[in-house]
């Protein structure tokens, strides 16, 4: 990041390529033509960071950017990269626009940000994101007080702290803002930021995000790798067609449009097959689109996909992007066929290798082919062969990421360091340097796993050994919403829960009250309609998350391969815990779960917010998704630890005597 945020010269050379002889595009603002930040402003506008009207609006690049304006830009940056932050934020459909899980209205602590203004939603989203990432009232540490002062110029120091949202690694307590401020241009933290400089910083942040940080911790759920390039246009025409086209060309263009718009019909495929049989000159496009025919077996689609590659080489025109799309098509089809034919990667890989003599070694075409050959080797379980391929072009982002991941899986960290030291890309050196820095940070975090786990274990130990704890919580389980207060007596092993819940089919919340005797594994539940108490055993475990909650941090790390990330901001350390799906499924096979056989766990993430001074837990947030044979269990929520006391808790005698035992 230090390297990328270095001035607008980078923006012109790296992010805004030009075509010789092309007419200059009209500027989106009428007052930036001679400004040093012009390229950044244009790029930011084209990527949705700024709003304007072609040529008529003014950007006012030398005016100071206000707090409100910067929050809008930050929100747009975040929204464009929200998926990258999901492992850390766990934003759900229930709290995307509010802190309440179905009960409370969205709110802000600032009295001068009205919910009817354009500013409300961006500030609200950023407050939620900072709270999720760094703990309660995180945004208020940057903008303290009851007023946000949206029209006040934002300072470089405030910008540095706001950019902490995009900083994936652990920040150093109160030094966070100083470290991030060093990424900004020279000056004092109190210096105001102009709109032009704000555009440069925002666009550079887009470049930083394009470096694809590989959180969380080298893919603990083992679903991300091998990484392959994301192809934006999967339905090109493989040629240029104008209004003056032949009848056959018109048939081809119309058929492609139907497939692109998902309006294909039987006649669409007949038309393409007729063009293929009659040797219509665009055989690449004809066979590529025939490989999308849903009316034939996938193996027939695969034959067409390879015919498209054959046609590509028959044309003898070097188009690396086209070859990449065609090979990616083969790879995607192999992924679909794999469940029926586990040997599909063997046959597909053997076929792809027949094209190698047609390609110049180490060329862009070769890289397009090698990327998917290596991915297939990884899918076949030939990890070392995949690594050997990836190591031949480590200047490629995807190759480098994959090589690092698989080397780490094989515990060959010394080879990783050698690879990073030799990896470079002269054409996009700045971008690649960012990626290497991100990988090094990731490996550094992995080396600190035991330390992070010990910190979490110590905090949970202090919480569990406090005589009395009061917790305010909200949660969602399978469509049921809960809001409650829980008092826990750790010494007596009792707890008392009061609150209310709302069933998915009900519009009216229902009261709830329970007592737990943890030493006897007994629950006492109050029926408010009958004003009676029932008693039932809690020894059985229905869901996997209930079992995990009873395991120590050490056991979760050693037995379940849990991964940890520690971040610091303001008053809190935030430790995020991920547990891989395969480890949970393997452990569940040894248990008798009430929900049945556990098939998959798409998400299993818990965040713990720990006070610096007391080392006690102040908040816990979780999101678990568990798929069983006949049930999908989605469980999310948050607990806020509001007080640590000394008062003892006992279950009332009337409850104990009147409780009817339930089976």
XYZ file of C-alpha atoms in Angstrom:
663
model
C 0.000 0.000 0.000
C 2.901 2.348 0.733
C 4.064 1.853 -2.807
C 0.713 2.228 -4.527
C -0.364 5.413 -2.775
C 2.390 7.521 -4.196
C 0.738 10.010 -6.519
C -1.290 10.388 -9.632
C 1.516 9.348 -12.007
C 0.666 5.755 -11.187
C -2.958 6.294 -12.118
C -2.074 7.405 -15.607
C 0.378 4.599 -16.310
C -1.170 1.643 -14.531
C -4.909 2.080 -14.429
C -5.784 4.143 -17.476
C -4.386 2.584 -20.652
C -4.932 4.547 -23.868
C -5.250 3.457 -27.490
C -3.105 5.240 -30.044
C -5.185 7.205 -32.499
C -8.404 6.880 -30.537
C -10.492 9.998 -30.060
C -10.337 11.245 -26.448
C -13.449 10.429 -24.466
C -15.448 13.379 -23.117
C -14.604 14.269 -19.531
C -17.314 13.694 -16.926
C -16.604 17.067 -15.288
C -15.956 20.454 -16.868
C -13.244 21.677 -14.488
C -10.649 18.873 -14.421
C -9.004 18.980 -17.869
C -5.756 20.533 -16.571
C -5.833 19.209 -13.009
C -3.154 16.801 -11.764
C -5.867 14.464 -10.420
C -7.780 14.299 -13.731
C -6.963 10.655 -14.472
C -7.953 9.533 -10.978
C -11.205 11.518 -11.107
C -12.142 10.062 -14.499
C -11.275 6.527 -13.401
C -13.220 6.964 -10.170
C -16.221 8.263 -12.097
C -16.127 5.364 -14.546
C -15.974 2.912 -11.625
C -18.919 4.385 -9.763
C -17.088 6.260 -7.000
C -18.215 9.722 -8.136
C -21.401 11.042 -9.699
C -21.542 13.656 -12.413
C -22.930 14.631 -15.827
C -20.800 14.514 -18.942
C -19.010 17.854 -19.282
C -21.594 19.977 -17.498
C -21.018 19.186 -13.819
C -18.128 20.508 -11.769
C -15.954 18.275 -9.599
C -14.243 21.166 -7.751
C -10.976 19.228 -7.289
C -9.314 21.931 -5.176
C -12.205 22.290 -2.735
C -11.885 20.464 0.558
C -13.757 17.158 0.674
C -16.343 17.056 3.456
C -16.851 14.242 5.912
C -20.178 13.424 4.306
C -18.725 13.303 0.792
C -15.895 11.043 1.851
C -18.258 8.664 3.653
C -20.233 8.263 0.432
C -17.045 7.424 -1.490
C -15.951 5.013 1.256
C -19.354 3.317 1.187
C -19.092 2.855 -2.573
C -15.583 1.414 -2.211
C -16.852 -0.976 0.425
C -19.964 -1.968 -1.542
C -17.891 -2.855 -4.605
C -15.687 -5.151 -2.508
C -18.173 -6.375 0.103
C -17.656 -10.039 -0.752
C -13.956 -9.738 0.102
C -14.892 -8.617 3.614
C -17.626 -11.169 4.261
C -15.359 -13.523 6.256
C -14.643 -10.653 8.645
C -17.997 -8.864 8.708
C -20.554 -11.684 8.387
C -23.197 -9.199 7.274
C -26.513 -10.991 6.841
C -29.827 -10.094 5.268
C -31.053 -9.263 8.781
C -28.483 -6.611 9.658
C -27.391 -5.260 6.277
C -29.196 -1.998 6.972
C -29.602 -2.153 10.718
C -28.192 -3.434 13.956
C -31.375 -5.200 15.000
C -31.989 -8.806 13.986
C -35.639 -8.196 13.160
C -36.611 -6.210 16.269
C -34.882 -2.824 16.298
C -34.893 -0.085 13.703
C -31.567 1.014 12.194
C -30.073 3.844 14.158
C -27.103 6.188 14.267
C -25.520 7.909 17.231
C -25.359 11.229 15.357
C -28.257 13.646 15.712
C -27.280 15.653 12.608
C -27.510 12.731 10.140
C -31.204 12.498 9.354
C -32.586 9.238 7.973
C -34.307 11.158 5.154
C -31.056 12.593 3.760
C -28.707 11.178 1.106
C -26.037 10.728 3.762
C -27.916 8.468 6.156
C -27.508 5.086 4.426
C -23.756 5.439 3.679
C -22.952 6.490 7.252
C -25.178 3.741 8.663
C -23.508 1.059 6.541
C -20.061 2.251 7.562
C -21.018 2.319 11.245
C -22.285 -1.268 11.004
C -19.155 -2.368 9.137
C -16.813 -0.762 11.677
C -18.790 -2.213 14.585
C -18.602 -5.674 13.052
C -14.925 -5.362 12.242
C -13.538 -3.569 15.267
C -16.100 -3.612 18.049
C -18.800 -1.407 19.618
C -18.682 2.317 18.830
C -15.661 1.960 16.538
C -16.809 4.738 14.184
C -17.427 7.024 17.143
C -13.743 6.772 18.030
C -12.970 8.459 14.722
C -15.852 10.961 14.911
C -16.629 11.390 18.634
C -19.615 13.263 19.982
C -23.322 13.424 19.197
C -22.776 15.307 15.930
C -21.136 13.935 12.804
C -20.670 17.411 11.275
C -21.089 16.125 7.684
C -20.234 19.489 6.072
C -16.943 19.836 7.935
C -13.789 19.169 5.844
C -12.331 15.753 6.528
C -8.720 15.536 7.699
C -6.006 13.208 6.483
C -5.830 11.648 9.929
C -9.550 10.808 9.830
C -9.141 9.345 6.343
C -6.262 7.156 7.547
C -8.415 5.738 10.330
C -11.366 5.153 7.991
C -9.118 3.236 5.620
C -8.499 0.840 8.513
C -11.649 -0.920 7.303
C -9.670 -2.127 4.289
C -6.645 -3.167 6.346
C -6.961 -6.916 6.805
C -4.070 -7.496 9.192
C -3.875 -6.839 12.928
C -3.406 -3.159 13.684
C -1.195 -2.090 16.572
C -3.636 -0.699 19.114
C -3.392 3.097 19.329
C -0.761 3.206 16.575
C -3.327 2.155 13.985
C -4.056 5.619 12.671
C -0.345 6.521 12.586
C 0.539 3.454 10.536
C -2.268 3.973 8.077
C -1.608 7.705 7.925
C 1.856 6.938 6.590
C 0.123 5.647 3.480
C -1.282 9.087 2.717
C 0.528 11.965 1.118
C 2.965 14.056 3.136
C 1.531 16.399 5.728
C 0.011 16.509 9.182
C -2.903 14.465 10.440
C -4.855 17.673 10.882
C -4.375 18.711 7.246
C -7.583 18.892 5.245
C -8.032 16.686 2.190
C -8.922 18.192 -1.184
C -11.418 16.453 -3.431
C -8.680 15.858 -6.022
C -6.398 14.175 -3.505
C -9.388 12.236 -2.189
C -9.985 10.918 -5.704
C -6.369 9.764 -5.967
C -6.563 7.961 -2.623
C -9.892 6.309 -3.441
C -8.715 5.069 -6.833
C -5.480 3.763 -5.344
C -7.567 1.898 -2.799
C -9.392 0.293 -5.716
C -5.983 -0.820 -6.952
C -5.154 -2.230 -3.525
C -8.384 -4.220 -3.483
C -7.621 -5.487 -6.990
C -4.570 -7.191 -5.481
C -7.041 -9.742 -4.070
C -6.018 -10.231 -0.438
C -6.455 -13.918 0.316
C -8.289 -13.791 3.608
C -9.371 -15.688 5.543
C -6.068 -17.339 6.263
C -5.447 -19.330 3.125
C -8.986 -20.639 2.747
C -9.719 -22.723 5.872
C -12.962 -24.040 4.329
C -10.963 -25.396 1.375
C -13.433 -24.119 -1.204
C -11.495 -21.293 -2.848
C -8.533 -23.097 -4.386
C -7.470 -23.662 -7.057
C -8.192 -20.064 -8.026
C -8.831 -19.452 -11.718
C -9.286 -16.106 -13.493
C -12.696 -14.479 -13.426
C -13.865 -13.937 -16.992
C -16.211 -10.986 -17.352
C -17.660 -11.645 -20.815
C -18.524 -15.323 -21.232
C -20.704 -14.696 -24.296
C -18.602 -12.862 -26.890
C -19.300 -13.154 -30.605
C -15.682 -14.122 -31.420
C -15.806 -11.608 -34.232
C -17.004 -8.150 -35.244
C -20.450 -7.899 -36.855
C -22.028 -4.730 -38.244
C -25.473 -4.042 -39.653
C -24.261 -5.127 -43.106
C -23.949 -8.857 -42.506
C -24.699 -11.972 -44.527
C -27.730 -14.204 -43.841
C -25.562 -16.843 -42.133
C -23.896 -14.191 -39.996
C -27.312 -12.898 -39.003
C -28.407 -16.401 -37.976
C -25.281 -16.802 -35.869
C -25.606 -13.412 -34.154
C -29.287 -14.011 -33.335
C -28.604 -17.493 -31.962
C -25.785 -16.166 -29.770
C -28.074 -13.386 -28.501
C -30.747 -15.922 -27.533
C -28.223 -17.963 -25.556
C -26.775 -14.841 -23.956
C -30.268 -13.749 -22.842
C -31.294 -17.265 -21.777
C -34.045 -17.332 -24.408
C -32.675 -20.293 -26.315
C -35.006 -22.888 -27.801
C -34.694 -26.077 -29.830
C -34.402 -24.116 -33.081
C -31.453 -22.149 -31.664
C -29.342 -25.282 -31.409
C -30.490 -26.564 -34.777
C -29.373 -23.305 -36.365
C -25.936 -23.510 -34.779
C -25.552 -27.170 -35.752
C -26.472 -26.327 -39.350
C -23.824 -23.576 -39.374
C -21.292 -26.033 -37.971
C -22.097 -28.660 -40.602
C -21.916 -26.101 -43.419
C -18.495 -24.920 -42.164
C -19.601 -21.380 -41.345
C -16.317 -19.511 -41.060
C -16.693 -18.630 -37.330
C -16.292 -22.213 -36.142
C -14.845 -21.046 -32.816
C -18.057 -19.239 -31.927
C -20.384 -21.900 -33.358
C -18.836 -24.761 -31.391
C -18.419 -22.656 -28.259
C -22.121 -21.843 -28.181
C -23.055 -25.437 -29.005
C -21.181 -26.435 -25.833
C -23.903 -24.597 -23.891
C -26.734 -26.783 -25.228
C -28.721 -28.013 -22.188
C -30.629 -30.565 -24.268
C -27.635 -32.889 -24.728
C -25.422 -34.754 -22.209
C -22.541 -32.835 -20.688
C -20.083 -35.121 -22.460
C -21.480 -33.823 -25.774
C -20.959 -30.267 -24.493
C -17.362 -31.174 -23.740
C -16.815 -32.429 -27.304
C -18.083 -29.093 -28.646
C -15.838 -27.205 -26.228
C -12.775 -29.001 -27.582
C -13.942 -28.470 -31.181
C -13.982 -24.737 -30.391
C -10.341 -24.946 -29.293
C -9.473 -26.948 -32.419
C -11.073 -24.195 -34.506
C -9.099 -21.542 -32.610
C -5.774 -23.129 -33.536
C -6.969 -23.760 -37.088
C -7.471 -19.998 -37.470
C -3.778 -19.438 -36.605
C -4.526 -16.099 -34.914
C -2.965 -15.448 -31.516
C -5.712 -14.242 -29.147
C -4.747 -15.220 -25.568
C -7.983 -13.919 -24.044
C -10.037 -16.012 -26.449
C -8.011 -19.133 -25.698
C -8.384 -18.481 -21.977
C -12.193 -18.389 -22.327
C -12.236 -21.592 -24.383
C -10.040 -23.491 -21.920
C -12.024 -22.102 -18.974
C -15.133 -23.534 -20.652
C -13.535 -26.988 -20.683
C -12.594 -26.628 -17.008
C -16.110 -25.569 -15.989
C -17.646 -28.485 -17.855
C -15.197 -30.863 -16.151
C -16.321 -29.546 -12.764
C -19.926 -30.364 -13.695
C -19.121 -33.804 -15.084
C -16.888 -34.792 -12.150
C -19.736 -36.124 -9.989
C -20.715 -38.602 -12.714
C -17.234 -39.285 -14.068
C -14.400 -38.812 -11.522
C -11.836 -39.487 -14.271
C -12.955 -36.488 -16.346
C -9.964 -34.387 -15.291
C -7.604 -37.139 -16.499
C -9.139 -37.223 -19.970
C -9.618 -33.453 -20.247
C -6.042 -32.784 -19.140
C -4.638 -35.290 -21.622
C -6.608 -33.598 -24.413
C -5.438 -30.101 -23.406
C -1.805 -31.214 -23.481
C -2.125 -32.046 -27.179
C -2.295 -28.297 -27.821
C 1.031 -27.505 -26.135
C 3.157 -28.000 -29.311
C 1.035 -25.331 -31.010
C 1.927 -22.683 -28.415
C 5.095 -20.685 -27.797
C 6.459 -21.604 -24.331
C 5.906 -19.006 -21.583
C 3.734 -16.881 -23.896
C 0.363 -15.446 -22.877
C -1.307 -18.322 -24.708
C 0.846 -20.786 -22.783
C -0.121 -19.165 -19.471
C -3.820 -19.329 -20.380
C -3.477 -23.061 -21.007
C -1.147 -23.774 -18.060
C -3.481 -22.028 -15.606
C -6.187 -24.612 -16.193
C -3.833 -27.553 -16.620
C -2.468 -26.789 -13.142
C -5.992 -26.418 -11.730
C -6.888 -29.841 -13.140
C -3.755 -31.365 -11.632
C -4.824 -29.938 -8.273
C -8.316 -31.369 -8.716
C -6.760 -34.761 -9.504
C -4.851 -34.587 -6.215
C -1.497 -34.130 -7.962
C -0.566 -31.161 -5.813
C 3.154 -31.208 -6.589
C 2.513 -31.298 -10.344
C 0.212 -28.309 -9.969
C 2.889 -26.459 -8.008
C 5.526 -27.240 -10.637
C 3.317 -25.665 -13.294
C 2.401 -22.611 -11.237
C 6.050 -21.972 -10.374
C 6.841 -21.534 -14.057
C 4.914 -18.242 -14.225
C 4.809 -16.783 -10.696
C 4.469 -13.256 -12.097
C 0.852 -14.233 -12.801
C -1.345 -13.394 -9.797
C -3.434 -16.563 -9.920
C -0.400 -18.790 -10.398
C 1.386 -17.179 -7.456
C -1.607 -17.445 -5.130
C -2.197 -21.071 -6.008
C 1.471 -21.998 -5.674
C 1.672 -20.392 -2.233
C -1.496 -22.128 -1.068
C -0.436 -25.599 -2.135
C 3.133 -25.143 -0.897
C 1.730 -24.150 2.472
C -0.514 -27.211 2.469
C 2.613 -29.323 1.928
C 4.429 -27.379 4.685
C 7.106 -26.131 2.271
C 7.375 -22.614 3.669
C 11.024 -22.216 2.610
C 9.973 -22.715 -1.019
C 7.272 -20.089 -0.561
C 9.839 -17.511 0.481
C 12.050 -18.361 -2.487
C 9.074 -18.030 -4.813
C 8.103 -14.642 -3.421
C 11.669 -13.388 -3.695
C 11.853 -14.288 -7.391
C 8.304 -13.343 -8.373
C 8.026 -10.097 -10.278
C 6.060 -8.607 -13.122
C 7.603 -5.673 -14.960
C 4.334 -4.631 -16.645
C 2.244 -4.427 -13.479
C 5.026 -4.292 -10.917
C 3.133 -2.117 -8.431
C 0.035 -4.305 -8.439
C 2.071 -7.491 -8.104
C 4.128 -5.998 -5.275
C 0.889 -5.390 -3.381
C -0.121 -8.998 -3.853
C 3.233 -10.230 -2.571
C 2.892 -7.985 0.496
C -0.592 -9.392 1.091
C 0.700 -12.970 0.896
C 3.530 -12.231 3.306
C 1.053 -10.726 5.733
C -1.137 -13.815 5.439
C 1.787 -16.134 6.164
C 2.794 -13.994 9.112
C -0.721 -14.319 10.526
C -0.611 -18.082 10.088
C 2.625 -18.179 12.072
C 0.837 -16.451 14.970
C -2.065 -18.898 15.265
C -1.009 -20.294 18.645
C -0.540 -16.793 20.037
C -3.990 -15.654 18.855
C -5.591 -18.814 20.240
C -3.894 -18.309 23.611
C -5.159 -14.717 23.777
C -8.701 -15.873 23.075
C -8.453 -18.729 25.563
C -7.290 -16.342 28.282
C -10.160 -13.923 27.638
C -12.766 -16.704 27.678
C -11.215 -18.098 30.854
C -11.564 -14.716 32.582
C -15.167 -14.454 31.415
C -16.040 -17.976 32.515
C -14.495 -17.398 35.923
C -16.296 -14.140 36.666
C -18.837 -14.900 39.435
C -21.748 -13.336 37.560
C -22.210 -12.136 33.965
C -25.128 -10.246 32.362
C -25.589 -10.608 28.615
C -27.874 -8.792 26.166
C -28.411 -10.831 23.024
C -30.190 -11.142 19.715
C -30.192 -14.163 17.421
C -31.878 -15.869 14.482
C -32.307 -19.638 14.215
C -34.207 -21.216 11.311
C -36.466 -18.200 10.890
C -37.094 -17.636 14.616
C -35.961 -14.288 16.038
C -34.884 -13.973 19.664
C -34.094 -11.003 21.855
C -33.089 -11.728 25.424
C -31.186 -10.911 28.580
C -29.193 -13.694 30.179
C -27.762 -13.737 33.679
C -25.093 -16.373 34.250
C -23.896 -17.596 37.641
C -20.607 -19.300 36.805
C -19.999 -20.475 40.346
C -23.424 -22.087 40.809
C -23.658 -23.242 37.182
C -27.068 -21.597 36.795
C -28.399 -19.178 34.185
C -31.639 -17.264 33.722
C -32.950 -16.015 30.364
C -35.806 -13.559 29.836
C -36.987 -11.876 26.664
C -39.181 -12.643 23.711
C -39.121 -14.482 20.407
C -41.001 -14.298 17.141
C -41.885 -17.335 15.066
C -41.714 -17.020 11.260
C -45.472 -17.608 10.909
C -46.418 -15.153 13.689
C -46.715 -11.374 13.637
C -46.752 -11.094 17.429
C -43.650 -11.637 19.599
C -44.005 -14.169 22.405
C -42.490 -13.914 25.873
C -39.816 -16.358 26.918
C -38.242 -17.251 30.245
C -36.009 -20.176 31.071
C -33.706 -21.337 33.828
C -30.746 -23.613 33.140
C -29.099 -25.908 35.640
C -25.885 -26.584 33.752
C -24.486 -29.019 36.312
C -27.556 -31.277 35.885
C -28.127 -30.466 32.163
C -31.712 -29.476 32.942
C -33.806 -26.664 31.450
C -36.942 -25.132 33.033
C -39.227 -23.407 30.513
C -42.082 -21.025 31.361
C -45.375 -21.373 29.432
C -46.864 -17.877 29.730
C -50.297 -18.824 28.354
C -50.817 -21.549 30.957
C -48.539 -19.912 33.537
C -46.844 -23.263 34.114
C -43.274 -24.564 34.106
C -41.893 -27.608 32.291
C -38.652 -29.458 32.857
C -36.538 -31.274 30.296
C -33.056 -32.724 29.933
C -30.516 -30.836 27.815
C -27.962 -33.636 27.536
C -28.777 -34.325 23.873
C -27.082 -32.237 21.155
C -29.139 -31.289 18.101
C -26.692 -29.193 16.083
C -22.959 -29.232 15.555
C -22.507 -25.676 16.810
C -23.820 -26.781 20.224
C -21.055 -29.363 20.467
C -18.373 -26.935 19.260
C -19.427 -24.381 21.878
C -18.502 -26.856 24.604
C -14.949 -27.388 23.271
C -11.936 -25.443 24.497
C -10.053 -23.104 22.176
C -7.101 -25.511 22.248
C -9.303 -28.424 21.159
C -10.905 -26.366 18.398
C -7.477 -25.449 17.064
C -5.930 -28.947 17.270
C -8.922 -31.192 16.545
C -10.926 -28.958 14.197
C -8.099 -26.976 12.564
C -9.681 -23.664 13.598
C -7.971 -20.555 12.193
C -7.666 -17.233 14.017
C -7.163 -13.596 13.074
C -6.511 -10.908 15.677
C -7.142 -7.229 14.941
C -6.995 -4.200 17.199
C -8.762 -0.878 17.013
C -9.428 1.600 19.799
C -10.352 -0.155 23.034
C -10.740 -3.656 21.639
C -8.933 -6.685 20.310
C -11.109 -8.576 17.845
C -10.371 -12.260 17.304
C -12.148 -13.988 14.424
C -12.369 -17.771 14.429
C -13.080 -19.916 11.335
C -13.584 -23.691 11.471
C -13.316 -25.700 8.223
C -16.311 -27.633 6.966
C -14.458 -30.903 6.401
C -13.192 -31.001 9.981
C -16.685 -30.385 11.344
C -18.168 -33.116 9.163
C -15.468 -35.575 10.201
C -16.098 -34.876 13.888
C -19.897 -34.984 13.487
C -19.649 -38.585 12.225
C -18.599 -39.560 15.763
C -21.643 -37.877 17.350
C -25.371 -38.540 17.587
C -26.909 -35.252 16.472
C -30.636 -34.657 16.757
C -30.688 -32.957 13.342
C -29.278 -36.069 11.652
C -26.255 -36.541 9.420
C -24.238 -33.388 8.784
C -23.577 -33.004 5.048
C -21.950 -29.585 4.766
C -21.057 -26.454 6.728
C -20.814 -23.487 4.314
C -20.085 -20.999 7.109
C -18.810 -21.376 10.654
C -17.432 -18.064 11.917
C -17.326 -16.505 15.380
C -15.976 -13.088 16.346
C -14.880 -12.213 19.877
C -14.427 -8.602 21.019
C -12.094 -8.278 24.007
C -11.449 -5.202 26.139
C -7.773 -4.171 26.186
C -7.730 -3.182 29.843
C -9.650 -6.035 31.449
C -8.996 -8.843 28.928
C -12.660 -9.744 29.315
C -15.154 -10.492 26.585
C -17.402 -7.549 25.710
C -19.151 -8.964 22.657
C -19.538 -12.174 20.666
C -20.943 -12.399 17.125
C -21.508 -15.624 15.205
C -22.832 -17.008 11.938
C -23.198 -20.740 11.362
C -24.784 -22.538 8.425
C -25.176 -26.303 8.778
C -26.772 -28.546 6.152
C -28.190 -31.868 7.332
C -29.979 -34.644 5.450
C -33.401 -33.106 6.046
C -32.678 -29.717 7.592
C -30.823 -26.484 6.910
C -29.812 -24.809 10.163
C -28.906 -21.131 9.857
C -27.862 -19.602 13.179
C -26.588 -16.058 13.595
C -26.590 -13.505 16.373
C -24.678 -11.365 18.818
C -24.210 -11.253 22.587
C -23.089 -8.110 24.417
C -21.548 -8.681 27.855
C -22.895 -5.749 29.816
C -21.755 -6.437 33.340
C -19.560 -8.640 35.484
C -20.936 -8.914 39.020
C -20.814 -11.074 42.134
C -24.468 -11.819 42.939
C -25.490 -15.487 43.128
C -28.373 -16.899 41.092
C -30.768 -19.596 42.200
C -33.769 -21.215 40.548
C -36.960 -20.314 42.520
C -38.474 -23.135 44.559
C -41.900 -22.599 42.950
C -40.335 -23.288 39.568
C -38.553 -26.413 40.794
C -41.630 -27.865 42.500
C -44.179 -27.022 39.808
C -42.189 -28.073 36.753
C -43.688 -30.940 34.744
C -41.044 -33.181 33.186
C -41.102 -33.324 29.378
C -39.768 -36.166 27.253
